[in-house]
Amino acid sequence: GRRVYEGALSQDDWVIGEHRLADGRALLPGTGALTLAAEAMAAEGVAAFEISDLTFLRAFDERVVDGLVNLV
């Protein structure tokens, strides 16, 4: 089945705060999204997994990272 994992991130967290656009908007970089995915998999008892042919279509901007991050 489908599972949803939630975690609180703020713009003060280094992974977000150090990744900003020229206009000041904070971003969650792709590597940060992969780290969150790895932590979710570990919570399910999965020690290792492989991702292939990964493409990010757009950045995870402040609409996602302010408050709760919901990666499904």
PDB file of N, CA, C and O in Angstrom:
ATOM      1  N   GLY A   1       0.799  -1.187   0.000  1.00  0.00           N
ATOM      2  CA  GLY A   1       0.000   0.000   0.000  1.00  0.00           C
ATOM      3  C   GLY A   1       0.844   1.254   0.000  1.00  0.00           C
ATOM      4  O   GLY A   1       2.053   1.214   0.128  1.00  0.00           O
ATOM      5  N   ARG A   2       0.199   2.326  -0.122  1.00  0.00           N
ATOM      6  CA  ARG A   2       0.854   3.636  -0.135  1.00  0.00           C
ATOM      7  C   ARG A   2       1.076   4.125   1.284  1.00  0.00           C
ATOM      8  O   ARG A   2       0.197   4.029   2.126  1.00  0.00           O
ATOM      9  N   ARG A   3       2.252   4.660   1.539  1.00  0.00           N
ATOM     10  CA  ARG A   3       2.577   5.214   2.849  1.00  0.00           C
ATOM     11  C   ARG A   3       2.978   6.673   2.684  1.00  0.00           C
ATOM     12  O   ARG A   3       3.574   7.045   1.695  1.00  0.00           O
ATOM     13  N   VAL A   4       2.663   7.459   3.686  1.00  0.00           N
ATOM     14  CA  VAL A   4       3.027   8.872   3.687  1.00  0.00           C
ATOM     15  C   VAL A   4       3.911   9.114   4.904  1.00  0.00           C
ATOM     16  O   VAL A   4       3.565   8.729   6.016  1.00  0.00           O
ATOM     17  N   TYR A   5       5.052   9.735   4.685  1.00  0.00           N
ATOM     18  CA  TYR A   5       5.973  10.084   5.755  1.00  0.00           C
ATOM     19  C   TYR A   5       6.022  11.597   5.851  1.00  0.00           C
ATOM     20  O   TYR A   5       6.089  12.279   4.834  1.00  0.00           O
ATOM     21  N   GLU A   6       5.992  12.100   7.064  1.00  0.00           N
ATOM     22  CA  GLU A   6       6.040  13.541   7.275  1.00  0.00           C
ATOM     23  C   GLU A   6       7.218  13.894   8.161  1.00  0.00           C
ATOM     24  O   GLU A   6       7.572  13.143   9.060  1.00  0.00           O
ATOM     25  N   GLY A   7       7.794  15.025   7.890  1.00  0.00           N
ATOM     26  CA  GLY A   7       8.875  15.533   8.704  1.00  0.00           C
ATOM     27  C   GLY A   7       8.883  17.048   8.643  1.00  0.00           C
ATOM     28  O   GLY A   7       8.554  17.630   7.610  1.00  0.00           O
ATOM     29  N   ALA A   8       9.215  17.675   9.724  1.00  0.00           N
ATOM     30  CA  ALA A   8       9.229  19.138   9.773  1.00  0.00           C
ATOM     31  C   ALA A   8      10.606  19.654   9.362  1.00  0.00           C
ATOM     32  O   ALA A   8      11.622  19.217   9.890  1.00  0.00           O
ATOM     33  N   LEU A   9      10.624  20.553   8.405  1.00  0.00           N
ATOM     34  CA  LEU A   9      11.845  21.241   7.995  1.00  0.00           C
ATOM     35  C   LEU A   9      11.556  22.731   8.012  1.00  0.00           C
ATOM     36  O   LEU A   9      10.455  23.163   7.694  1.00  0.00           O
ATOM     37  N   SER A  10      12.557  23.496   8.386  1.00  0.00           N
ATOM     38  CA  SER A  10      12.397  24.947   8.350  1.00  0.00           C
ATOM     39  C   SER A  10      13.474  25.533   7.462  1.00  0.00           C
ATOM     40  O   SER A  10      14.435  24.860   7.092  1.00  0.00           O
ATOM     41  N   GLN A  11      13.333  26.795   7.149  1.00  0.00           N
ATOM     42  CA  GLN A  11      14.342  27.451   6.329  1.00  0.00           C
ATOM     43  C   GLN A  11      15.643  27.656   7.093  1.00  0.00           C
ATOM     44  O   GLN A  11      16.646  28.032   6.513  1.00  0.00           O
ATOM     45  N   ASP A  12      15.652  27.367   8.393  1.00  0.00           N
ATOM     46  CA  ASP A  12      16.873  27.431   9.185  1.00  0.00           C
ATOM     47  C   ASP A  12      17.694  26.153   9.084  1.00  0.00           C
ATOM     48  O   ASP A  12      18.866  26.142   9.455  1.00  0.00           O
ATOM     49  N   ASP A  13      17.095  25.054   8.607  1.00  0.00           N
ATOM     50  CA  ASP A  13      17.840  23.813   8.413  1.00  0.00           C
ATOM     51  C   ASP A  13      18.836  24.014   7.277  1.00  0.00           C
ATOM     52  O   ASP A  13      18.499  24.565   6.233  1.00  0.00           O
ATOM     53  N   TRP A  14      20.079  23.557   7.462  1.00  0.00           N
ATOM     54  CA  TRP A  14      21.141  23.839   6.486  1.00  0.00           C
ATOM     55  C   TRP A  14      20.783  23.358   5.085  1.00  0.00           C
ATOM     56  O   TRP A  14      21.100  24.016   4.106  1.00  0.00           O
ATOM     57  N   VAL A  15      20.132  22.220   4.989  1.00  0.00           N
ATOM     58  CA  VAL A  15      19.851  21.651   3.668  1.00  0.00           C
ATOM     59  C   VAL A  15      18.919  22.549   2.858  1.00  0.00           C
ATOM     60  O   VAL A  15      18.944  22.549   1.636  1.00  0.00           O
ATOM     61  N   ILE A  16      18.135  23.357   3.540  1.00  0.00           N
ATOM     62  CA  ILE A  16      17.239  24.291   2.865  1.00  0.00           C
ATOM     63  C   ILE A  16      17.829  25.699   2.876  1.00  0.00           C
ATOM     64  O   ILE A  16      17.890  26.371   1.859  1.00  0.00           O
ATOM     65  N   GLY A  17      18.272  26.140   4.029  1.00  0.00           N
ATOM     66  CA  GLY A  17      18.762  27.501   4.187  1.00  0.00           C
ATOM     67  C   GLY A  17      19.960  27.841   3.322  1.00  0.00           C
ATOM     68  O   GLY A  17      20.156  28.988   2.945  1.00  0.00           O
ATOM     69  N   GLU A  18      20.769  26.838   2.989  1.00  0.00           N
ATOM     70  CA  GLU A  18      21.946  27.090   2.156  1.00  0.00           C
ATOM     71  C   GLU A  18      21.662  26.913   0.672  1.00  0.00           C
ATOM     72  O   GLU A  18      22.581  26.967  -0.141  1.00  0.00           O
ATOM     73  N   HIS A  19      20.415  26.672   0.323  1.00  0.00           N
ATOM     74  CA  HIS A  19      20.033  26.505  -1.083  1.00  0.00           C
ATOM     75  C   HIS A  19      18.915  27.492  -1.394  1.00  0.00           C
ATOM     76  O   HIS A  19      17.743  27.210  -1.173  1.00  0.00           O
ATOM     77  N   ARG A  20      19.298  28.648  -1.880  1.00  0.00           N
ATOM     78  CA  ARG A  20      18.339  29.714  -2.155  1.00  0.00           C
ATOM     79  C   ARG A  20      18.520  30.271  -3.564  1.00  0.00           C
ATOM     80  O   ARG A  20      19.622  30.283  -4.090  1.00  0.00           O
ATOM     81  N   LEU A  21      17.420  30.749  -4.113  1.00  0.00           N
ATOM     82  CA  LEU A  21      17.457  31.444  -5.398  1.00  0.00           C
ATOM     83  C   LEU A  21      17.849  32.899  -5.174  1.00  0.00           C
ATOM     84  O   LEU A  21      17.864  33.382  -4.035  1.00  0.00           O
ATOM     85  N   ALA A  22      18.127  33.611  -6.234  1.00  0.00           N
ATOM     86  CA  ALA A  22      18.525  35.019  -6.133  1.00  0.00           C
ATOM     87  C   ALA A  22      17.457  35.861  -5.443  1.00  0.00           C
ATOM     88  O   ALA A  22      17.776  36.833  -4.757  1.00  0.00           O
ATOM     89  N   ASP A  23      16.177  35.486  -5.566  1.00  0.00           N
ATOM     90  CA  ASP A  23      15.107  36.254  -4.932  1.00  0.00           C
ATOM     91  C   ASP A  23      14.867  35.858  -3.475  1.00  0.00           C
ATOM     92  O   ASP A  23      13.959  36.353  -2.836  1.00  0.00           O
ATOM     93  N   GLY A  24      15.693  34.930  -2.937  1.00  0.00           N
ATOM     94  CA  GLY A  24      15.598  34.550  -1.536  1.00  0.00           C
ATOM     95  C   GLY A  24      14.773  33.324  -1.244  1.00  0.00           C
ATOM     96  O   GLY A  24      14.773  32.823  -0.125  1.00  0.00           O
ATOM     97  N   ARG A  25      14.047  32.808  -2.243  1.00  0.00           N
ATOM     98  CA  ARG A  25      13.245  31.598  -2.001  1.00  0.00           C
ATOM     99  C   ARG A  25      14.153  30.427  -1.669  1.00  0.00           C
ATOM    100  O   ARG A  25      15.182  30.226  -2.304  1.00  0.00           O
ATOM    101  N   ALA A  26      13.755  29.658  -0.662  1.00  0.00           N
ATOM    102  CA  ALA A  26      14.516  28.483  -0.262  1.00  0.00           C
ATOM    103  C   ALA A  26      14.090  27.280  -1.093  1.00  0.00           C
ATOM    104  O   ALA A  26      12.940  27.162  -1.504  1.00  0.00           O
ATOM    105  N   LEU A  27      15.060  26.388  -1.321  1.00  0.00           N
ATOM    106  CA  LEU A  27      14.806  25.172  -2.087  1.00  0.00           C
ATOM    107  C   LEU A  27      15.240  23.948  -1.302  1.00  0.00           C
ATOM    108  O   LEU A  27      16.184  24.007  -0.517  1.00  0.00           O
ATOM    109  N   LEU A  28      14.581  22.847  -1.536  1.00  0.00           N
ATOM    110  CA  LEU A  28      15.054  21.548  -1.069  1.00  0.00           C
ATOM    111  C   LEU A  28      15.749  20.918  -2.271  1.00  0.00           C
ATOM    112  O   LEU A  28      15.103  20.613  -3.271  1.00  0.00           O
ATOM    113  N   PRO A  29      17.090  20.736  -2.216  1.00  0.00           N
ATOM    114  CA  PRO A  29      17.790  20.183  -3.371  1.00  0.00           C
ATOM    115  C   PRO A  29      17.432  18.710  -3.572  1.00  0.00           C
ATOM    116  O   PRO A  29      16.962  18.037  -2.651  1.00  0.00           O
ATOM    117  N   GLY A  30      17.685  18.231  -4.775  1.00  0.00           N
ATOM    118  CA  GLY A  30      17.377  16.836  -5.088  1.00  0.00           C
ATOM    119  C   GLY A  30      18.042  15.849  -4.148  1.00  0.00           C
ATOM    120  O   GLY A  30      17.444  14.844  -3.750  1.00  0.00           O
ATOM    121  N   THR A  31      19.286  16.138  -3.751  1.00  0.00           N
ATOM    122  CA  THR A  31      19.962  15.238  -2.824  1.00  0.00           C
ATOM    123  C   THR A  31      19.263  15.203  -1.469  1.00  0.00           C
ATOM    124  O   THR A  31      19.245  14.178  -0.800  1.00  0.00           O
ATOM    125  N   GLY A  32      18.656  16.325  -1.079  1.00  0.00           N
ATOM    126  CA  GLY A  32      17.879  16.347   0.166  1.00  0.00           C
ATOM    127  C   GLY A  32      16.643  15.476   0.062  1.00  0.00           C
ATOM    128  O   GLY A  32      16.285  14.763   1.002  1.00  0.00           O
ATOM    129  N   ALA A  33      15.988  15.503  -1.089  1.00  0.00           N
ATOM    130  CA  ALA A  33      14.818  14.650  -1.307  1.00  0.00           C
ATOM    131  C   ALA A  33      15.208  13.177  -1.262  1.00  0.00           C
ATOM    132  O   ALA A  33      14.488  12.346  -0.694  1.00  0.00           O
ATOM    133  N   LEU A  34      16.361  12.858  -1.824  1.00  0.00           N
ATOM    134  CA  LEU A  34      16.830  11.471  -1.794  1.00  0.00           C
ATOM    135  C   LEU A  34      17.186  11.038  -0.375  1.00  0.00           C
ATOM    136  O   LEU A  34      16.935   9.893   0.012  1.00  0.00           O
ATOM    137  N   THR A  35      17.751  11.941   0.402  1.00  0.00           N
ATOM    138  CA  THR A  35      18.050  11.629   1.804  1.00  0.00           C
ATOM    139  C   THR A  35      16.772  11.346   2.576  1.00  0.00           C
ATOM    140  O   THR A  35      16.710  10.390   3.362  1.00  0.00           O
ATOM    141  N   LEU A  36      15.728  12.136   2.354  1.00  0.00           N
ATOM    142  CA  LEU A  36      14.444  11.894   3.006  1.00  0.00           C
ATOM    143  C   LEU A  36      13.858  10.548   2.580  1.00  0.00           C
ATOM    144  O   LEU A  36      13.312   9.799   3.403  1.00  0.00           O
ATOM    145  N   ALA A  37      13.984  10.223   1.302  1.00  0.00           N
ATOM    146  CA  ALA A  37      13.491   8.931   0.811  1.00  0.00           C
ATOM    147  C   ALA A  37      14.249   7.782   1.456  1.00  0.00           C
ATOM    148  O   ALA A  37      13.644   6.771   1.859  1.00  0.00           O
ATOM    149  N   ALA A  38      15.561   7.914   1.594  1.00  0.00           N
ATOM    150  CA  ALA A  38      16.366   6.869   2.230  1.00  0.00           C
ATOM    151  C   ALA A  38      15.976   6.687   3.691  1.00  0.00           C
ATOM    152  O   ALA A  38      15.900   5.556   4.192  1.00  0.00           O
ATOM    153  N   GLU A  39      15.690   7.786   4.389  1.00  0.00           N
ATOM    154  CA  GLU A  39      15.271   7.685   5.784  1.00  0.00           C
ATOM    155  C   GLU A  39      13.901   7.022   5.904  1.00  0.00           C
ATOM    156  O   GLU A  39      13.662   6.240   6.823  1.00  0.00           O
ATOM    157  N   ALA A  40      13.008   7.299   4.966  1.00  0.00           N
ATOM    158  CA  ALA A  40      11.696   6.650   4.972  1.00  0.00           C
ATOM    159  C   ALA A  40      11.844   5.154   4.719  1.00  0.00           C
ATOM    160  O   ALA A  40      11.175   4.332   5.368  1.00  0.00           O
ATOM    161  N   MET A  41      12.704   4.779   3.786  1.00  0.00           N
ATOM    162  CA  MET A  41      12.933   3.362   3.505  1.00  0.00           C
ATOM    163  C   MET A  41      13.543   2.665   4.724  1.00  0.00           C
ATOM    164  O   MET A  41      13.159   1.546   5.064  1.00  0.00           O
ATOM    165  N   ALA A  42      14.478   3.328   5.391  1.00  0.00           N
ATOM    166  CA  ALA A  42      15.096   2.753   6.591  1.00  0.00           C
ATOM    167  C   ALA A  42      14.059   2.534   7.682  1.00  0.00           C
ATOM    168  O   ALA A  42      14.104   1.543   8.410  1.00  0.00           O
ATOM    169  N   ALA A  43      13.095   3.452   7.792  1.00  0.00           N
ATOM    170  CA  ALA A  43      12.021   3.298   8.786  1.00  0.00           C
ATOM    171  C   ALA A  43      11.179   2.066   8.504  1.00  0.00           C
ATOM    172  O   ALA A  43      10.576   1.500   9.416  1.00  0.00           O
ATOM    173  N   GLU A  44      11.150   1.632   7.251  1.00  0.00           N
ATOM    174  CA  GLU A  44      10.412   0.425   6.860  1.00  0.00           C
ATOM    175  C   GLU A  44      11.286  -0.818   6.929  1.00  0.00           C
ATOM    176  O   GLU A  44      10.849  -1.908   6.565  1.00  0.00           O
ATOM    177  N   GLY A  45      12.536  -0.654   7.357  1.00  0.00           N
ATOM    178  CA  GLY A  45      13.434  -1.794   7.477  1.00  0.00           C
ATOM    179  C   GLY A  45      14.202  -2.133   6.216  1.00  0.00           C
ATOM    180  O   GLY A  45      14.824  -3.177   6.126  1.00  0.00           O
ATOM    181  N   VAL A  46      14.164  -1.264   5.238  1.00  0.00           N
ATOM    182  CA  VAL A  46      14.892  -1.483   3.990  1.00  0.00           C
ATOM    183  C   VAL A  46      16.285  -0.878   4.146  1.00  0.00           C
ATOM    184  O   VAL A  46      16.426   0.331   4.300  1.00  0.00           O
ATOM    185  N   ALA A  47      17.308  -1.739   4.125  1.00  0.00           N
ATOM    186  CA  ALA A  47      18.674  -1.271   4.352  1.00  0.00           C
ATOM    187  C   ALA A  47      19.285  -0.648   3.112  1.00  0.00           C
ATOM    188  O   ALA A  47      20.094   0.269   3.200  1.00  0.00           O
ATOM    189  N   ALA A  48      18.920  -1.145   1.944  1.00  0.00           N
ATOM    190  CA  ALA A  48      19.505  -0.631   0.707  1.00  0.00           C
ATOM    191  C   ALA A  48      18.455  -0.655  -0.395  1.00  0.00           C
ATOM    192  O   ALA A  48      17.582  -1.516  -0.415  1.00  0.00           O
ATOM    193  N   PHE A  49      18.552   0.297  -1.289  1.00  0.00           N
ATOM    194  CA  PHE A  49      17.665   0.327  -2.445  1.00  0.00           C
ATOM    195  C   PHE A  49      18.378   1.038  -3.577  1.00  0.00           C
ATOM    196  O   PHE A  49      19.377   1.723  -3.366  1.00  0.00           O
ATOM    197  N   GLU A  50      17.892   0.867  -4.763  1.00  0.00           N
ATOM    198  CA  GLU A  50      18.515   1.472  -5.935  1.00  0.00           C
ATOM    199  C   GLU A  50      17.505   2.340  -6.672  1.00  0.00           C
ATOM    200  O   GLU A  50      16.352   1.950  -6.845  1.00  0.00           O
ATOM    201  N   ILE A  51      17.950   3.494  -7.070  1.00  0.00           N
ATOM    202  CA  ILE A  51      17.143   4.391  -7.890  1.00  0.00           C
ATOM    203  C   ILE A  51      17.885   4.550  -9.213  1.00  0.00           C
ATOM    204  O   ILE A  51      19.079   4.852  -9.225  1.00  0.00           O
ATOM    205  N   SER A  52      17.184   4.343 -10.300  1.00  0.00           N
ATOM    206  CA  SER A  52      17.823   4.527 -11.601  1.00  0.00           C
ATOM    207  C   SER A  52      16.968   5.435 -12.472  1.00  0.00           C
ATOM    208  O   SER A  52      15.761   5.531 -12.290  1.00  0.00           O
ATOM    209  N   ASP A  53      17.625   6.099 -13.395  1.00  0.00           N
ATOM    210  CA  ASP A  53      16.955   6.987 -14.342  1.00  0.00           C
ATOM    211  C   ASP A  53      16.086   8.030 -13.648  1.00  0.00           C
ATOM    212  O   ASP A  53      14.928   8.230 -13.997  1.00  0.00           O
ATOM    213  N   LEU A  54      16.657   8.686 -12.657  1.00  0.00           N
ATOM    214  CA  LEU A  54      15.931   9.690 -11.879  1.00  0.00           C
ATOM    215  C   LEU A  54      16.010  11.050 -12.572  1.00  0.00           C
ATOM    216  O   LEU A  54      17.089  11.494 -12.968  1.00  0.00           O
ATOM    217  N   THR A  55      14.878  11.694 -12.707  1.00  0.00           N
ATOM    218  CA  THR A  55      14.817  13.036 -13.264  1.00  0.00           C
ATOM    219  C   THR A  55      13.937  13.902 -12.373  1.00  0.00           C
ATOM    220  O   THR A  55      12.826  13.502 -12.048  1.00  0.00           O
ATOM    221  N   PHE A  56      14.448  15.051 -11.960  1.00  0.00           N
ATOM    222  CA  PHE A  56      13.647  16.014 -11.219  1.00  0.00           C
ATOM    223  C   PHE A  56      13.070  16.995 -12.230  1.00  0.00           C
ATOM    224  O   PHE A  56      13.800  17.639 -12.970  1.00  0.00           O
ATOM    225  N   LEU A  57      11.757  17.127 -12.256  1.00  0.00           N
ATOM    226  CA  LEU A  57      11.103  17.995 -13.223  1.00  0.00           C
ATOM    227  C   LEU A  57      11.057  19.450 -12.772  1.00  0.00           C
ATOM    228  O   LEU A  57      10.945  20.355 -13.602  1.00  0.00           O
ATOM    229  N   ARG A  58      11.090  19.665 -11.468  1.00  0.00           N
ATOM    230  CA  ARG A  58      11.121  21.020 -10.935  1.00  0.00           C
ATOM    231  C   ARG A  58      11.682  20.968  -9.521  1.00  0.00           C
ATOM    232  O   ARG A  58      11.737  19.910  -8.899  1.00  0.00           O
ATOM    233  N   ALA A  59      12.079  22.118  -9.034  1.00  0.00           N
ATOM    234  CA  ALA A  59      12.639  22.194  -7.687  1.00  0.00           C
ATOM    235  C   ALA A  59      11.539  22.065  -6.643  1.00  0.00           C
ATOM    236  O   ALA A  59      10.381  22.389  -6.898  1.00  0.00           O
ATOM    237  N   PHE A  60      11.907  21.587  -5.474  1.00  0.00           N
ATOM    238  CA  PHE A  60      11.014  21.608  -4.318  1.00  0.00           C
ATOM    239  C   PHE A  60      11.202  22.975  -3.675  1.00  0.00           C
ATOM    240  O   PHE A  60      12.207  23.230  -3.033  1.00  0.00           O
ATOM    241  N   ASP A  61      10.285  23.888  -3.874  1.00  0.00           N
ATOM    242  CA  ASP A  61      10.474  25.239  -3.365  1.00  0.00           C
ATOM    243  C   ASP A  61       9.766  25.439  -2.033  1.00  0.00           C
ATOM    244  O   ASP A  61       9.308  24.498  -1.407  1.00  0.00           O
ATOM    245  N   GLU A  62       9.689  26.715  -1.598  1.00  0.00           N
ATOM    246  CA  GLU A  62       9.185  26.997  -0.246  1.00  0.00           C
ATOM    247  C   GLU A  62       7.740  26.594  -0.034  1.00  0.00           C
ATOM    248  O   GLU A  62       7.291  26.459   1.081  1.00  0.00           O
ATOM    249  N   ARG A  63       6.969  26.393  -1.068  1.00  0.00           N
ATOM    250  CA  ARG A  63       5.601  25.907  -0.869  1.00  0.00           C
ATOM    251  C   ARG A  63       5.620  24.503  -0.288  1.00  0.00           C
ATOM    252  O   ARG A  63       4.699  24.084   0.351  1.00  0.00           O
ATOM    253  N   VAL A  64       6.719  23.794  -0.512  1.00  0.00           N
ATOM    254  CA  VAL A  64       6.849  22.443   0.009  1.00  0.00           C
ATOM    255  C   VAL A  64       7.591  22.438   1.329  1.00  0.00           C
ATOM    256  O   VAL A  64       7.215  21.758   2.249  1.00  0.00           O
ATOM    257  N   VAL A  65       8.652  23.219   1.463  1.00  0.00           N
ATOM    258  CA  VAL A  65       9.527  23.098   2.621  1.00  0.00           C
ATOM    259  C   VAL A  65       9.122  23.934   3.824  1.00  0.00           C
ATOM    260  O   VAL A  65       9.616  23.687   4.914  1.00  0.00           O
ATOM    261  N   ASP A  66       8.241  24.898   3.689  1.00  0.00           N
ATOM    262  CA  ASP A  66       7.765  25.631   4.868  1.00  0.00           C
ATOM    263  C   ASP A  66       6.772  24.743   5.599  1.00  0.00           C
ATOM    264  O   ASP A  66       5.746  24.380   5.055  1.00  0.00           O
ATOM    265  N   GLY A  67       7.080  24.395   6.820  1.00  0.00           N
ATOM    266  CA  GLY A  67       6.175  23.517   7.567  1.00  0.00           C
ATOM    267  C   GLY A  67       6.486  22.076   7.259  1.00  0.00           C
ATOM    268  O   GLY A  67       7.615  21.644   7.352  1.00  0.00           O
ATOM    269  N   LEU A  68       5.469  21.302   6.887  1.00  0.00           N
ATOM    270  CA  LEU A  68       5.668  19.881   6.648  1.00  0.00           C
ATOM    271  C   LEU A  68       6.033  19.603   5.201  1.00  0.00           C
ATOM    272  O   LEU A  68       5.522  20.215   4.284  1.00  0.00           O
ATOM    273  N   VAL A  69       6.931  18.652   5.033  1.00  0.00           N
ATOM    274  CA  VAL A  69       7.300  18.170   3.705  1.00  0.00           C
ATOM    275  C   VAL A  69       6.561  16.860   3.480  1.00  0.00           C
ATOM    276  O   VAL A  69       6.586  15.971   4.309  1.00  0.00           O
ATOM    277  N   ASN A  70       5.872  16.750   2.365  1.00  0.00           N
ATOM    278  CA  ASN A  70       5.103  15.554   2.057  1.00  0.00           C
ATOM    279  C   ASN A  70       5.598  15.002   0.731  1.00  0.00           C
ATOM    280  O   ASN A  70       5.283  15.529  -0.315  1.00  0.00           O
ATOM    281  N   LEU A  71       6.430  13.991   0.810  1.00  0.00           N
ATOM    282  CA  LEU A  71       6.957  13.335  -0.398  1.00  0.00           C
ATOM    283  C   LEU A  71       6.254  12.003  -0.527  1.00  0.00           C
ATOM    284  O   LEU A  71       6.395  11.131   0.314  1.00  0.00           O
ATOM    285  N   VAL A  72       5.485  11.836  -1.572  1.00  0.00           N
ATOM    286  CA  VAL A  72       4.729  10.595  -1.766  1.00  0.00           C
ATOM    287  C   VAL A  72       5.301   9.855  -2.963  1.00  0.00           C
ATOM    288  O   VAL A  72       5.573  10.433  -3.974  1.00  0.00           O
TER     289      VAL A  72
END
